[in-house]
Short mmCIF file of C-alpha atoms in Angstrom, two decimals:
data_model
loop_
_atom_site.label_atom_id
_atom_site.label_comp_id
_atom_site.label_asym_id
_atom_site.label_seq_id
_atom_site.Cartn_x
_atom_site.Cartn_y
_atom_site.Cartn_z
CA MET A 493 -34.89 -35.17 -53.62
CA LYS A 494 -31.11 -35.18 -53.74
CA GLY A 495 -30.97 -31.53 -52.80
CA LYS A 496 -33.39 -32.03 -49.92
CA LYS A 497 -31.31 -34.95 -48.62
CA GLY A 498 -28.23 -32.67 -48.76
CA ILE A 499 -29.97 -30.03 -46.64
CA LYS A 500 -31.08 -32.63 -44.14
CA ASP A 501 -27.48 -33.92 -43.90
CA THR A 502 -26.17 -30.41 -43.29
CA GLU A 503 -28.79 -29.91 -40.62
CA THR A 504 -27.77 -33.19 -38.97
CA ALA A 505 -24.11 -32.20 -39.16
CA ARG A 506 -24.95 -28.84 -37.65
CA LEU A 507 -26.94 -30.51 -34.90
CA LEU A 508 -23.99 -32.81 -34.18
CA PHE A 509 -21.63 -29.80 -34.05
CA ALA A 510 -24.02 -28.01 -31.68
CA LEU A 511 -24.37 -31.13 -29.52
CA SER A 512 -20.61 -31.41 -29.34
CA SER A 513 -20.54 -27.74 -28.21
CA LEU A 514 -23.19 -28.57 -25.61
CA GLY A 515 -21.00 -31.42 -24.34
CA GLU A 516 -18.05 -29.01 -24.00
CA LEU A 517 -20.34 -26.55 -22.25
CA ILE A 518 -21.27 -29.19 -19.67
CA GLN A 519 -17.54 -29.87 -19.23
CA ASP A 520 -17.07 -26.14 -18.54
CA ALA A 521 -19.77 -26.29 -15.88
CA ILE A 522 -18.21 -29.22 -14.04
CA SER A 523 -14.55 -28.34 -14.52
CA ALA A 524 -12.50 -27.11 -11.58
CA GLY A 525 -11.02 -24.18 -13.51
CA GLU A 526 -11.39 -20.47 -12.87
CA VAL A 527 -15.13 -19.86 -12.66
CA ARG A 528 -15.41 -16.52 -14.45
CA GLU A 529 -13.23 -17.81 -17.29
CA SER A 530 -15.47 -20.84 -17.50
CA VAL A 531 -18.59 -18.64 -17.89
CA ARG A 532 -16.77 -16.70 -20.60
CA SER A 533 -15.84 -19.90 -22.47
CA SER A 534 -19.45 -21.08 -22.20
CA LEU A 535 -20.69 -17.87 -23.81
CA TYR A 536 -18.17 -18.21 -26.65
CA ARG A 537 -19.21 -21.84 -27.21
CA ILE A 538 -22.88 -20.82 -27.47
CA MET A 539 -22.00 -17.99 -29.84
CA GLY A 540 -19.85 -20.26 -32.02
CA ALA A 541 -22.49 -22.99 -32.12
CA MET A 542 -25.34 -20.73 -33.30
CA PRO A 543 -23.31 -18.91 -34.81
CA THR A 544 -23.59 -15.27 -33.81
CA SER A 545 -21.13 -12.46 -33.30
CA ARG A 546 -22.91 -10.87 -30.32
CA GLY A 547 -23.60 -12.21 -26.88
CA ALA A 548 -23.49 -11.37 -23.19
CA VAL A 549 -24.02 -13.13 -19.87
CA PHE A 550 -25.29 -11.23 -16.85
CA THR A 551 -25.64 -12.21 -13.25
CA LEU A 552 -28.65 -10.79 -11.42
CA GLU A 553 -27.66 -9.33 -8.06
CA GLU A 554 -29.98 -9.19 -5.04
CA ASN A 555 -30.47 -5.44 -5.58
CA GLY A 556 -31.90 -5.99 -9.08
CA ILE A 557 -28.73 -5.04 -10.94
CA LEU A 558 -27.72 -7.08 -13.96
CA THR A 559 -23.94 -7.26 -13.95
CA PRO A 560 -22.13 -8.44 -17.09
CA ILE A 561 -19.83 -11.42 -16.49
CA ALA A 562 -18.81 -11.95 -20.08
CA SER A 563 -19.65 -10.33 -23.38
CA LYS A 564 -18.47 -10.23 -26.97
CA GLY A 565 -19.39 -8.00 -29.88
CA VAL A 566 -22.01 -6.02 -27.94
CA THR A 567 -22.20 -2.25 -27.51
CA ALA A 568 -20.83 -0.47 -24.44
CA HIS A 569 -24.33 -0.35 -22.91
CA LEU A 570 -24.30 -4.13 -22.48
CA ARG A 571 -20.87 -4.09 -20.90
CA LYS A 572 -22.13 -2.07 -17.94
CA ASP A 573 -24.48 -2.78 -15.04
CA ILE A 574 -28.18 -2.49 -15.90
CA ARG A 575 -30.80 -1.86 -13.23
CA LEU A 576 -33.98 -3.89 -13.56
CA ASP A 577 -37.16 -2.77 -11.87
CA PRO A 578 -38.90 -5.34 -9.61
CA SER A 579 -41.78 -5.91 -12.06
CA SER A 580 -39.32 -6.84 -14.85
CA ILE A 581 -37.54 -9.24 -12.52
CA ALA A 582 -40.89 -10.75 -11.56
CA LYS A 583 -41.82 -11.22 -15.24
CA LEU A 584 -38.46 -12.80 -16.07
CA SER A 585 -38.65 -15.08 -13.02
CA LYS A 586 -41.99 -16.52 -14.18
CA ILE A 587 -40.58 -17.68 -17.51
CA LYS A 588 -39.38 -21.25 -17.27
CA ASN A 589 -37.13 -22.77 -19.90
CA THR A 590 -38.36 -20.35 -22.53
CA ILE A 591 -36.49 -18.30 -24.99
CA ILE A 592 -37.93 -14.87 -25.40
CA GLY A 593 -37.26 -12.12 -27.80
CA GLU A 594 -37.54 -13.63 -31.19
CA ARG A 595 -41.30 -13.22 -31.20
CA LYS A 596 -41.81 -9.53 -30.94
CA GLY A 597 -45.44 -9.88 -29.91
CA GLN A 598 -44.48 -11.24 -26.47
CA PRO A 599 -45.18 -8.80 -23.64
CA ILE A 600 -41.79 -9.56 -22.11
CA PHE A 601 -40.14 -8.54 -25.33
CA ALA A 602 -41.80 -5.12 -25.06
CA TRP A 603 -40.12 -4.76 -21.70
CA ALA A 604 -36.77 -5.87 -23.16
CA ARG A 605 -37.00 -3.25 -25.88
CA GLY A 606 -37.48 -0.59 -23.24
CA SER A 607 -34.47 -1.85 -21.28
CA GLY A 608 -32.10 -1.25 -24.18
CA LEU A 609 -31.01 -4.89 -24.15
CA VAL A 610 -32.49 -5.63 -27.56
CA GLU A 611 -31.51 -2.34 -29.17
CA ASP A 612 -27.89 -2.98 -28.20
CA GLY A 613 -27.47 -6.30 -29.92
CA GLY A 614 -29.80 -8.75 -28.26
CA GLU A 615 -31.97 -10.82 -30.55
CA ILE A 616 -32.80 -13.44 -27.98
CA LEU A 617 -33.01 -13.10 -24.22
CA ILE A 618 -32.86 -16.23 -22.09
CA PRO A 619 -33.51 -16.04 -18.35
CA LEU A 620 -30.90 -18.15 -16.52
CA GLN A 621 -32.38 -20.02 -13.59
CA ALA A 622 -30.95 -22.28 -10.93
CA LYS A 623 -32.74 -23.89 -8.00
CA GLY A 624 -35.96 -22.23 -9.13
CA ARG A 625 -34.53 -18.73 -8.92
CA LEU A 626 -33.66 -16.23 -11.62
CA ILE A 627 -29.90 -15.81 -11.36
CA GLY A 628 -29.00 -14.13 -14.62
CA LEU A 629 -29.67 -13.47 -18.25
CA LEU A 630 -28.14 -14.65 -21.51
CA ILE A 631 -28.38 -12.34 -24.49
CA VAL A 632 -27.63 -13.66 -27.94
CA GLY A 633 -27.45 -11.47 -31.04
CA ARG A 634 -28.90 -12.24 -34.45
CA LYS A 635 -27.36 -15.09 -36.39
CA PHE A 636 -24.30 -14.31 -38.45
CA GLY A 637 -25.63 -14.14 -42.00
CA GLY A 638 -29.05 -13.04 -40.87
CA GLU A 639 -30.86 -16.41 -40.86
CA VAL A 640 -33.74 -16.77 -38.41
CA TYR A 641 -33.34 -18.98 -35.36
CA THR A 642 -35.08 -22.28 -36.07
CA LYS A 643 -37.07 -24.31 -33.56
CA ARG A 644 -34.04 -26.63 -33.25
CA ASP A 645 -31.75 -23.64 -32.64
CA ARG A 646 -34.04 -22.51 -29.81
CA GLU A 647 -34.10 -26.00 -28.31
CA LEU A 648 -30.31 -26.11 -28.42
CA LEU A 649 -30.05 -22.65 -26.94
CA THR A 650 -32.35 -23.72 -24.10
CA ALA A 651 -30.17 -26.76 -23.39
CA MET A 652 -26.99 -24.66 -23.57
CA ALA A 653 -28.54 -22.03 -21.32
CA HIS A 654 -29.17 -24.74 -18.69
CA SER A 655 -25.46 -25.58 -18.65
CA LEU A 656 -24.55 -21.92 -18.62
CA ALA A 657 -26.92 -21.40 -15.66
CA VAL A 658 -25.10 -24.13 -13.72
CA ASN A 659 -21.82 -22.44 -14.57
CA LEU A 660 -23.17 -19.05 -13.54
CA TYR A 661 -24.53 -20.53 -10.32
CA ASN A 662 -21.00 -21.84 -9.59
CA TYR A 663 -19.67 -18.37 -10.30
CA ARG A 664 -22.16 -16.82 -7.87
CA LEU A 665 -21.34 -19.39 -5.19
CA PHE A 666 -17.66 -18.62 -5.66
CA GLN A 667 -18.32 -14.87 -5.43
CA GLU A 668 -20.39 -15.45 -2.29
CA LEU A 669 -17.54 -17.47 -0.82
CA VAL A 670 -15.09 -14.68 -1.60
CA ARG A 671 -17.48 -12.12 -0.05
CA THR A 672 -18.07 -14.30 3.03
CA ASN A 673 -14.34 -14.79 3.40
CA GLU A 674 -13.80 -11.05 3.11
CA GLU A 675 -16.57 -10.33 5.64
CA LEU A 676 -15.16 -12.94 7.97
CA ARG A 677 -11.69 -11.46 7.63
CA LYS A 678 -13.06 -7.97 8.35
CA LYS A 679 -14.92 -9.30 11.41
CA ILE A 680 -11.80 -11.06 12.65
CA ASP A 681 -9.79 -7.84 12.14
CA GLU A 682 -12.47 -5.82 13.91
CA ASN A 683 -12.54 -8.35 16.72
CA ARG A 684 -8.77 -8.27 17.01
CA ARG A 685 -8.82 -4.46 17.18
CA LEU A 686 -11.52 -4.59 19.87
CA TYR A 687 -9.50 -7.18 21.75
CA GLU A 688 -6.36 -5.07 21.47
CA ASN A 689 -8.28 -2.02 22.70
CA LEU A 690 -9.69 -4.04 25.56
CA GLU A 691 -6.26 -5.40 26.35
CA GLY A 692 -4.85 -1.87 26.26
CA ILE A 693 -7.53 -0.67 28.69
CA TYR A 694 -6.89 -3.70 30.88
CA HIS A 695 -3.15 -3.07 31.02
CA ASP A 696 -3.70 0.63 31.67
CA THR A 697 -5.96 -0.28 34.60
CA ILE A 698 -3.33 -2.67 35.96
CA LYS A 699 -0.65 0.02 35.55
CA ALA A 700 -2.81 2.56 37.35
CA LEU A 701 -3.35 0.09 40.20
CA ALA A 702 0.40 -0.64 40.38
CA ALA A 703 1.17 3.09 40.38
CA ALA A 704 -1.24 3.50 43.30
CA ILE A 705 0.69 0.81 45.22
CA ASP A 706 4.04 2.40 44.37
CA ALA A 707 2.73 5.80 45.45
CA LYS A 708 2.42 4.53 48.99
CA ASP A 709 6.20 4.60 49.12
CA PRO A 710 7.88 7.57 47.37
CA TRP A 711 11.12 5.57 47.13
CA THR A 712 9.52 2.91 44.98
CA LYS A 713 7.61 5.25 42.67
CA GLY A 714 7.60 3.75 39.18
CA HIS A 715 9.21 0.54 40.46
CA SER A 716 6.39 -1.78 39.30
CA ASP A 717 6.38 -0.19 35.86
CA ARG A 718 10.15 -0.64 35.52
CA VAL A 719 10.05 -4.26 36.77
CA ALA A 720 7.31 -4.94 34.20
CA ARG A 721 9.44 -3.45 31.39
CA ILE A 722 12.51 -5.46 32.37
CA SER A 723 10.53 -8.70 32.91
CA VAL A 724 8.77 -8.43 29.54
CA ALA A 725 12.09 -7.65 27.82
CA ILE A 726 13.59 -10.83 29.34
CA ALA A 727 10.51 -12.93 28.48
CA ARG A 728 10.53 -11.73 24.88
CA GLU A 729 14.28 -12.30 24.54
CA MET A 730 13.66 -15.86 25.78
CA LYS A 731 10.97 -16.13 23.06
CA LEU A 732 8.32 -17.32 25.50
CA PRO A 733 4.77 -17.86 24.20
CA GLU A 734 2.80 -14.60 23.99
CA GLU A 735 0.31 -15.79 26.62
CA ASP A 736 3.13 -16.34 29.11
CA VAL A 737 4.67 -12.95 28.28
CA ARG A 738 1.33 -11.29 29.05
CA ALA A 739 0.98 -13.19 32.33
CA ILE A 740 4.50 -12.06 33.31
CA HIS A 741 3.63 -8.50 32.26
CA ILE A 742 0.57 -8.35 34.54
CA ALA A 743 2.22 -10.22 37.43
CA SER A 744 5.29 -7.98 37.35
CA HIS A 745 3.08 -4.89 37.47
CA LEU A 746 1.22 -6.29 40.47
CA HIS A 747 4.00 -8.20 42.25
CA ASP A 748 4.08 -5.75 45.17
CA ILE A 749 0.30 -5.30 45.51
CA GLY A 750 0.55 -7.05 48.91
CA LYS A 751 2.46 -4.02 50.23
CA ILE A 752 -0.88 -2.24 50.26
CA VAL A 753 -1.40 -3.65 53.78
CA THR A 754 2.19 -3.02 54.93
CA GLU A 755 2.66 -0.07 57.28
CA THR A 756 3.93 2.94 55.33
CA ASN A 757 6.45 3.80 58.06
CA ILE A 758 8.05 0.38 57.62
CA LEU A 759 8.22 0.79 53.84
CA THR A 760 9.83 4.23 54.10
CA LYS A 761 12.07 3.54 57.13
CA LYS A 762 15.63 4.81 56.59
CA GLY A 763 17.28 2.82 59.33
CA LYS A 764 17.66 -0.92 59.85
CA LEU A 765 14.40 -2.85 60.09
CA THR A 766 13.62 -4.75 63.30
CA PRO A 767 13.04 -8.52 62.94
CA GLU A 768 9.27 -7.91 63.36
CA GLU A 769 9.29 -5.17 60.71
CA TYR A 770 11.23 -7.46 58.36
CA GLU A 771 8.70 -10.24 58.98
CA GLU A 772 5.89 -7.86 58.07
CA ILE A 773 7.67 -6.85 54.85
CA LYS A 774 8.16 -10.53 54.03
CA ARG A 775 4.42 -11.10 54.19
CA HIS A 776 3.72 -9.02 51.06
CA PRO A 777 4.19 -11.79 48.41
CA VAL A 778 1.58 -13.98 50.16
CA THR A 779 -0.76 -10.99 50.51
CA SER A 780 -0.23 -10.25 46.77
CA TYR A 781 -1.12 -13.88 46.05
CA GLU A 782 -4.21 -13.79 48.27
CA ILE A 783 -5.49 -10.61 46.64
CA LEU A 784 -4.76 -11.70 43.09
CA SER A 785 -5.92 -15.30 43.39
CA LYS A 786 -9.46 -13.99 43.79
CA ILE A 787 -9.26 -12.29 40.41
CA ARG A 788 -9.83 -14.11 37.12
CA PHE A 789 -7.01 -13.06 34.80
CA PRO A 790 -7.06 -13.79 31.07
CA TYR A 791 -3.52 -15.22 31.41
CA PRO A 792 -2.27 -18.20 33.43
CA ASP A 793 -0.79 -18.20 36.98
CA VAL A 794 -0.60 -14.44 37.54
CA ALA A 795 -1.20 -14.78 41.31
CA LEU A 796 1.31 -17.62 41.65
CA LEU A 797 4.01 -15.65 39.83
CA THR A 798 3.67 -12.80 42.35
CA ARG A 799 3.77 -15.21 45.35
CA HIS A 800 7.23 -16.50 44.41
CA HIS A 801 9.04 -13.36 43.30
CA HIS A 802 11.15 -13.32 46.51
CA GLU A 803 12.15 -16.96 46.35
CA TRP A 804 15.85 -17.79 45.88
CA VAL A 805 16.91 -20.51 43.47
CA ASN A 806 18.78 -22.29 46.29
CA GLY A 807 15.55 -22.51 48.31
CA SER A 808 16.48 -19.91 50.94
CA GLY A 809 13.97 -17.26 49.81
CA TYR A 810 10.42 -16.61 51.02
CA PRO A 811 7.51 -17.30 51.49
CA ASP A 812 7.77 -21.02 50.61
CA GLY A 813 11.51 -21.65 50.33
CA LEU A 814 11.11 -23.33 46.92
CA LYS A 815 14.15 -24.26 44.85
CA ARG A 816 14.77 -23.35 41.19
CA GLU A 817 13.21 -26.48 39.75
CA ASP A 818 9.97 -25.90 41.70
CA LEU A 819 9.68 -22.21 40.88
CA PRO A 820 7.62 -20.97 37.94
CA LEU A 821 9.80 -19.50 35.18
CA GLY A 822 7.80 -16.24 35.36
CA SER A 823 8.59 -15.85 39.09
CA ARG A 824 12.29 -16.34 38.44
CA ILE A 825 12.16 -13.71 35.71
CA ILE A 826 10.32 -11.21 37.93
CA ALA A 827 12.81 -11.95 40.77
CA VAL A 828 15.74 -11.00 38.49
CA ALA A 829 13.96 -7.89 37.18
CA ASP A 830 12.83 -6.84 40.69
CA ALA A 831 16.32 -7.17 42.16
CA PHE A 832 17.96 -5.41 39.18
CA ASP A 833 15.61 -2.42 39.48
CA ALA A 834 16.06 -2.32 43.28
CA MET A 835 19.87 -2.19 42.80
CA ILE A 836 19.85 0.56 40.15
CA SER A 837 17.37 2.70 42.14
CA ASP A 838 17.82 4.90 45.20
CA ARG A 839 16.48 3.49 48.45
CA PRO A 840 15.83 5.24 51.79
CA TYR A 841 18.82 3.48 53.28
CA ARG A 842 21.24 3.78 50.29
CA SER A 843 21.84 5.41 46.89
CA ALA A 844 21.49 3.53 43.59
CA LEU A 845 24.37 1.13 43.04
CA PRO A 846 26.84 1.75 40.17
CA LEU A 847 26.05 -0.46 37.17
CA GLU A 848 29.29 -2.40 37.49
CA LYS A 849 28.49 -3.23 41.14
CA THR A 850 24.97 -4.26 40.17
CA LEU A 851 26.29 -6.61 37.50
CA ARG A 852 28.88 -8.03 39.87
CA ASN A 853 26.07 -8.74 42.40
CA PHE A 854 24.34 -10.83 39.78
CA LEU A 855 27.53 -12.76 39.23
CA ASP A 856 27.99 -13.26 42.97
CA TYR A 857 24.38 -14.19 43.71
CA ALA A 858 23.68 -16.33 40.65
CA ARG A 859 22.85 -19.89 41.67
CA ARG A 860 22.07 -18.73 45.20
CA GLN A 861 19.48 -15.99 44.68
CA PHE A 862 19.10 -15.59 40.92
CA ASP A 863 18.54 -18.01 38.10
CA PRO A 864 21.87 -17.89 36.18
CA GLU A 865 20.29 -18.45 32.77
CA ILE A 866 17.76 -15.67 33.26
CA SER A 867 20.49 -13.40 34.63
CA ALA A 868 22.53 -14.14 31.49
CA VAL A 869 19.50 -13.20 29.34
CA LEU A 870 19.25 -9.86 31.16
CA MET A 871 22.98 -9.27 30.56
CA ARG A 872 22.56 -10.17 26.88
CA ILE A 873 19.72 -7.64 26.49
CA LEU A 874 21.88 -4.97 28.16
CA LYS A 875 24.74 -5.77 25.81
CA LYS A 876 22.45 -5.59 22.76
CA GLU A 877 20.98 -2.30 23.93
CA LEU A 878 24.44 -0.81 24.58
CA ASN A 879 25.58 -1.98 21.14
CA GLY A 880 22.56 -0.23 19.60
CA GLU A 881 21.10 -3.50 18.34
CA ILE A 882 17.68 -2.81 19.85
CA PRO A 883 15.90 0.24 18.33
CA SER A 884 13.70 0.91 21.39
CA PRO A 885 15.76 -0.09 24.43
CA ASP A 886 13.88 -0.94 27.64
CA ILE A 887 16.64 -1.17 30.24
CA VAL A 888 19.46 1.26 29.38
CA PRO A 889 17.15 4.32 29.69
CA LEU A 890 16.52 3.27 33.34
CA LEU A 891 20.22 3.51 34.24
CA LYS A 892 21.25 6.64 36.11
CA ASP A 893 24.88 5.69 36.60
CA ASN A 894 27.63 7.26 34.45
CA PHE A 895 29.41 4.25 33.08
CA ASP A 896 31.83 3.47 30.29
CA PRO A 897 29.75 1.51 27.74
CA CYS A 898 32.83 -0.14 26.17
CA TYR A 899 34.04 -1.40 29.51
CA ILE A 900 30.54 -2.55 30.49
CA VAL A 901 30.05 -4.43 27.20
CA ASP A 902 33.33 -6.31 27.75
CA PHE A 903 32.37 -6.95 31.35
CA LEU A 904 28.95 -8.22 30.26
CA ASP A 905 30.62 -10.72 27.91
CA LYS A 906 32.63 -12.11 30.82
CA ILE A 907 29.58 -12.24 33.10
CA ILE A 908 27.46 -14.03 30.48
CA GLU A 909 30.22 -16.59 29.93
CA THR A 910 30.63 -17.18 33.66
CA LEU A 911 26.87 -17.41 34.28
CA LEU A 912 26.37 -19.96 31.55
CA ASN A 913 29.49 -22.04 32.12
CA ASN A 914 29.71 -22.46 35.87
CA MET B 1271 5.76 -13.59 -34.21
CA LYS B 1272 3.85 -12.64 -31.09
CA GLY B 1273 5.32 -12.79 -27.63
CA LYS B 1274 6.90 -15.81 -25.95
CA GLY B 1275 4.59 -18.81 -25.79
CA SER B 1276 2.15 -17.34 -28.27
CA PRO B 1277 0.32 -20.10 -30.10
CA PHE B 1278 0.10 -18.28 -33.45
CA LYS B 1279 2.28 -16.30 -35.84
CA VAL B 1280 1.51 -13.23 -37.95
CA ARG B 1281 3.50 -12.08 -40.98
CA GLU B 1282 3.02 -10.10 -44.18
CA ALA B 1283 3.53 -11.24 -47.75
CA ASP B 1284 2.69 -9.20 -50.85
CA GLY B 1285 0.33 -6.89 -48.95
CA VAL B 1286 -1.50 -9.82 -47.37
CA VAL B 1287 -1.59 -10.32 -43.62
CA ILE B 1288 -1.01 -14.03 -43.02
CA ILE B 1289 -2.04 -15.46 -39.67
CA GLU B 1290 -0.75 -18.94 -38.95
CA ALA B 1291 -3.30 -20.21 -36.43
CA GLY B 1292 -1.83 -22.32 -33.61
CA ASP B 1293 -2.78 -25.86 -32.74
CA TYR B 1294 -5.82 -24.77 -30.73
CA LEU B 1295 -7.85 -21.65 -31.40
CA ASN B 1296 -9.08 -20.89 -27.88
CA SER B 1297 -10.30 -17.73 -26.14
CA ILE B 1298 -6.79 -16.52 -25.36
CA SER B 1299 -5.33 -16.95 -28.83
CA GLY B 1300 -8.68 -15.86 -30.35
CA GLU B 1301 -8.54 -12.53 -28.52
CA LYS B 1302 -4.91 -11.99 -29.52
CA ILE B 1303 -5.67 -12.69 -33.17
CA GLU B 1304 -8.56 -10.18 -32.97
CA GLU B 1305 -6.12 -7.57 -31.60
CA GLU B 1306 -3.60 -8.29 -34.36
CA VAL B 1307 -6.29 -7.97 -37.04
CA ASP B 1308 -7.33 -4.62 -35.57
CA CYS B 1309 -3.72 -3.37 -35.65
CA TYR B 1310 -3.24 -4.35 -39.30
CA LEU B 1311 -6.58 -2.80 -40.24
CA LYS B 1312 -5.43 0.47 -38.68
CA LYS B 1313 -2.21 0.22 -40.70
CA GLY B 1314 -4.34 0.05 -43.88
CA PHE B 1315 -4.17 -3.66 -44.74
CA ARG B 1316 -7.29 -5.02 -46.42
CA HIS B 1317 -6.46 -8.66 -47.20
CA PHE B 1318 -6.18 -11.26 -44.47
CA LEU B 1319 -5.42 -14.94 -44.72
CA ILE B 1320 -5.69 -17.46 -41.91
CA ASN B 1321 -3.61 -20.59 -42.50
CA PHE B 1322 -5.00 -23.53 -40.50
CA GLU B 1323 -2.20 -25.96 -41.36
CA LYS B 1324 -1.13 -26.39 -37.73
CA THR B 1325 -4.61 -26.24 -36.21
CA LYS B 1326 -5.63 -29.50 -34.60
CA ILE B 1327 -8.64 -28.32 -32.58
CA LEU B 1328 -11.28 -26.01 -33.96
CA ASN B 1329 -14.42 -25.88 -31.84
CA SER B 1330 -17.26 -23.46 -31.17
CA ILE B 1331 -14.97 -21.13 -29.18
CA GLY B 1332 -12.70 -20.76 -32.20
CA ILE B 1333 -15.73 -20.23 -34.44
CA SER B 1334 -16.98 -17.42 -32.18
CA PHE B 1335 -13.67 -15.58 -32.67
CA LEU B 1336 -13.58 -16.17 -36.40
CA ILE B 1337 -17.09 -14.71 -36.66
CA GLY B 1338 -15.95 -11.64 -34.71
CA ILE B 1339 -13.01 -11.23 -37.09
CA MET B 1340 -15.24 -11.72 -40.15
CA GLU B 1341 -17.67 -9.10 -38.97
CA ARG B 1342 -14.89 -6.64 -38.17
CA LEU B 1343 -13.29 -7.10 -41.59
CA ARG B 1344 -16.62 -6.91 -43.36
CA SER B 1345 -17.40 -3.58 -41.69
CA GLU B 1346 -14.04 -2.24 -42.97
CA GLY B 1347 -14.49 -3.61 -46.51
CA ALA B 1348 -11.60 -6.03 -46.00
CA THR B 1349 -11.46 -9.67 -47.14
CA LEU B 1350 -10.89 -12.82 -45.13
CA ASN B 1351 -9.39 -15.92 -46.68
CA PHE B 1352 -8.77 -19.38 -45.21
CA SER B 1353 -6.23 -21.92 -46.37
CA ASN B 1354 -4.91 -25.38 -45.49
CA LEU B 1355 -8.18 -26.51 -43.91
CA SER B 1356 -8.60 -30.15 -43.00
CA LYS B 1357 -11.69 -31.97 -44.26
CA THR B 1358 -13.35 -31.72 -40.83
CA GLN B 1359 -12.56 -28.02 -40.51
CA LYS B 1360 -14.00 -27.38 -43.93
CA GLU B 1361 -17.15 -29.24 -42.91
CA ILE B 1362 -17.45 -27.16 -39.75
CA PHE B 1363 -17.36 -23.95 -41.79
CA GLU B 1364 -19.93 -25.38 -44.12
CA ILE B 1365 -22.35 -26.57 -41.45
CA THR B 1366 -22.11 -23.32 -39.51
CA GLY B 1367 -22.76 -21.43 -42.74
CA LEU B 1368 -19.52 -19.43 -42.46
CA ALA B 1369 -18.04 -20.89 -45.64
CA LYS B 1370 -20.31 -18.51 -47.56
CA TYR B 1371 -18.55 -15.48 -46.16
CA VAL B 1372 -14.87 -16.38 -46.68
CA ASN B 1373 -12.69 -17.47 -49.58
CA ILE B 1374 -11.31 -20.93 -48.97
CA PHE B 1375 -8.09 -22.06 -50.70
CA PRO B 1376 -6.28 -25.39 -50.60
CA THR B 1377 -2.89 -23.81 -49.80
CA GLU B 1378 -1.41 -20.50 -48.67
CA GLY B 1379 0.30 -20.14 -52.07
CA ASP B 1380 -3.02 -20.56 -53.89
CA ALA B 1381 -4.61 -17.97 -51.67
CA ILE B 1382 -1.85 -15.38 -52.17
CA LEU B 1383 -1.82 -15.94 -55.90
CA ARG B 1384 -5.58 -15.42 -56.08
CA ILE B 1385 -5.46 -12.35 -53.86
CA ARG B 1386 -2.59 -10.93 -55.99
CA LYS B 1387 -4.74 -11.44 -59.09
CA GLY B 1388 -7.41 -9.44 -57.39
CA PHE B 1389 -4.85 -6.64 -56.85
CA ASP B 1390 -3.80 -6.77 -60.49
CA SER B 1391 -7.39 -6.50 -61.66
CA GLY B 1392 -7.79 -3.42 -59.46
CA ALA B 1393 -9.86 -5.06 -56.74
CA GLY B 1394 -7.10 -4.95 -54.11
CA ASN B 1395 -5.61 -2.07 -52.12
#
């Protein structure tokens, strides 16, 4: 009797040890740690509680592949993906809360033998289910020492497998989240590329339209493109929001679109314009506005920016005679860029001005015609480009004048100081 | 001694590989101990002693690694010895049935002495 009591005590102690392992297993399932590591720990806990030296946990993918998540002591075959045929999956899915494998007469065991799972170390196979679906498989090897699994062992294994299934379900959710995130990131990237392509096509169309306007007057060929380059360089140097930079880019390309209705002979006239001819020229910003305000641009105020590109900051410009504080920043930028390009380019009635003269004009006309701060930004960009601080210069390549860069850089310093201090 | 932060130490004494298990035998230290055992087996050592003096936590994860080590050593004809087990640890090895497959000694000194005797009687390497 004494001996029997001893055995019973050992069994109770073993049950308590296994229950303590089950408690730790549940902790694994609800802990916020790394999910794969948690599945691995759960497998080790089950193996230590039985105890057995062989075990593996698989997740069942949608395509019927069993992928090992954790394994210990098993042969290489069980450390690789195993394809299950649909009928095997169907058989496994029907088994609820049942340990299979230890009774070799079971039909499912015959299948397992064929799969290689049993031959490679599995003594017991336990389908892992969550939310009524088969999500994986636990394989446990024979007990260390060769004892048979008792009824109590199987009950414990079933309970442990439930916790492991929760853990595995967490792992699958996490993997799904990673996959969804990755897919979402790919879609966002794809969308961004499409958007960039679309934007590229859009800008090319705008450029083509601007080139068509410029072509009406051989003297202003390429003018819109150059004004756009200078305007964008200023806007970027001022660190304006990207949306505003794009609006300025489009508006500067199209600022002269109103000239499409101006008589060509007026645009190309070499002599002095009559007051009527000048009045017709002066109509082009409003015409630009009227044309462009009917178009929906993806950026704000494009039409308005073109309307005011001939305004002066002292209010003596056209068409509305607005002063600096009432003028959009983009219009003031385009006004500076437009005037700068006009000065450095040949015109029917004069040759391109020397750079020094152009810069001096900005100094003279700042606060009357040009915004001094924006003019100073243009000068700063020129200085940076001449000093080689900008790898892809926008403005210096447009200059045709032979000038002394050292002298111009010094001169630019003085101009910037005067523009900002007066 | 293993790398920085390693929770266990390995040394040799009289042809015996002595592993001082850390305070918690978890999956990280368990795997490292398995690697160390493999290395010493390849070097020809056949007697291993795990000293549990500093081990505070021994749970089913630790047991799973000890079983792996036991099986590995058994397949190579090597012996595994435990020493400095607490009462609870000893009970765990008894209730899991592992006590049957290792030699358990009260102290490291006792274990080495007994293993040396085995050498002297021609049973050692």
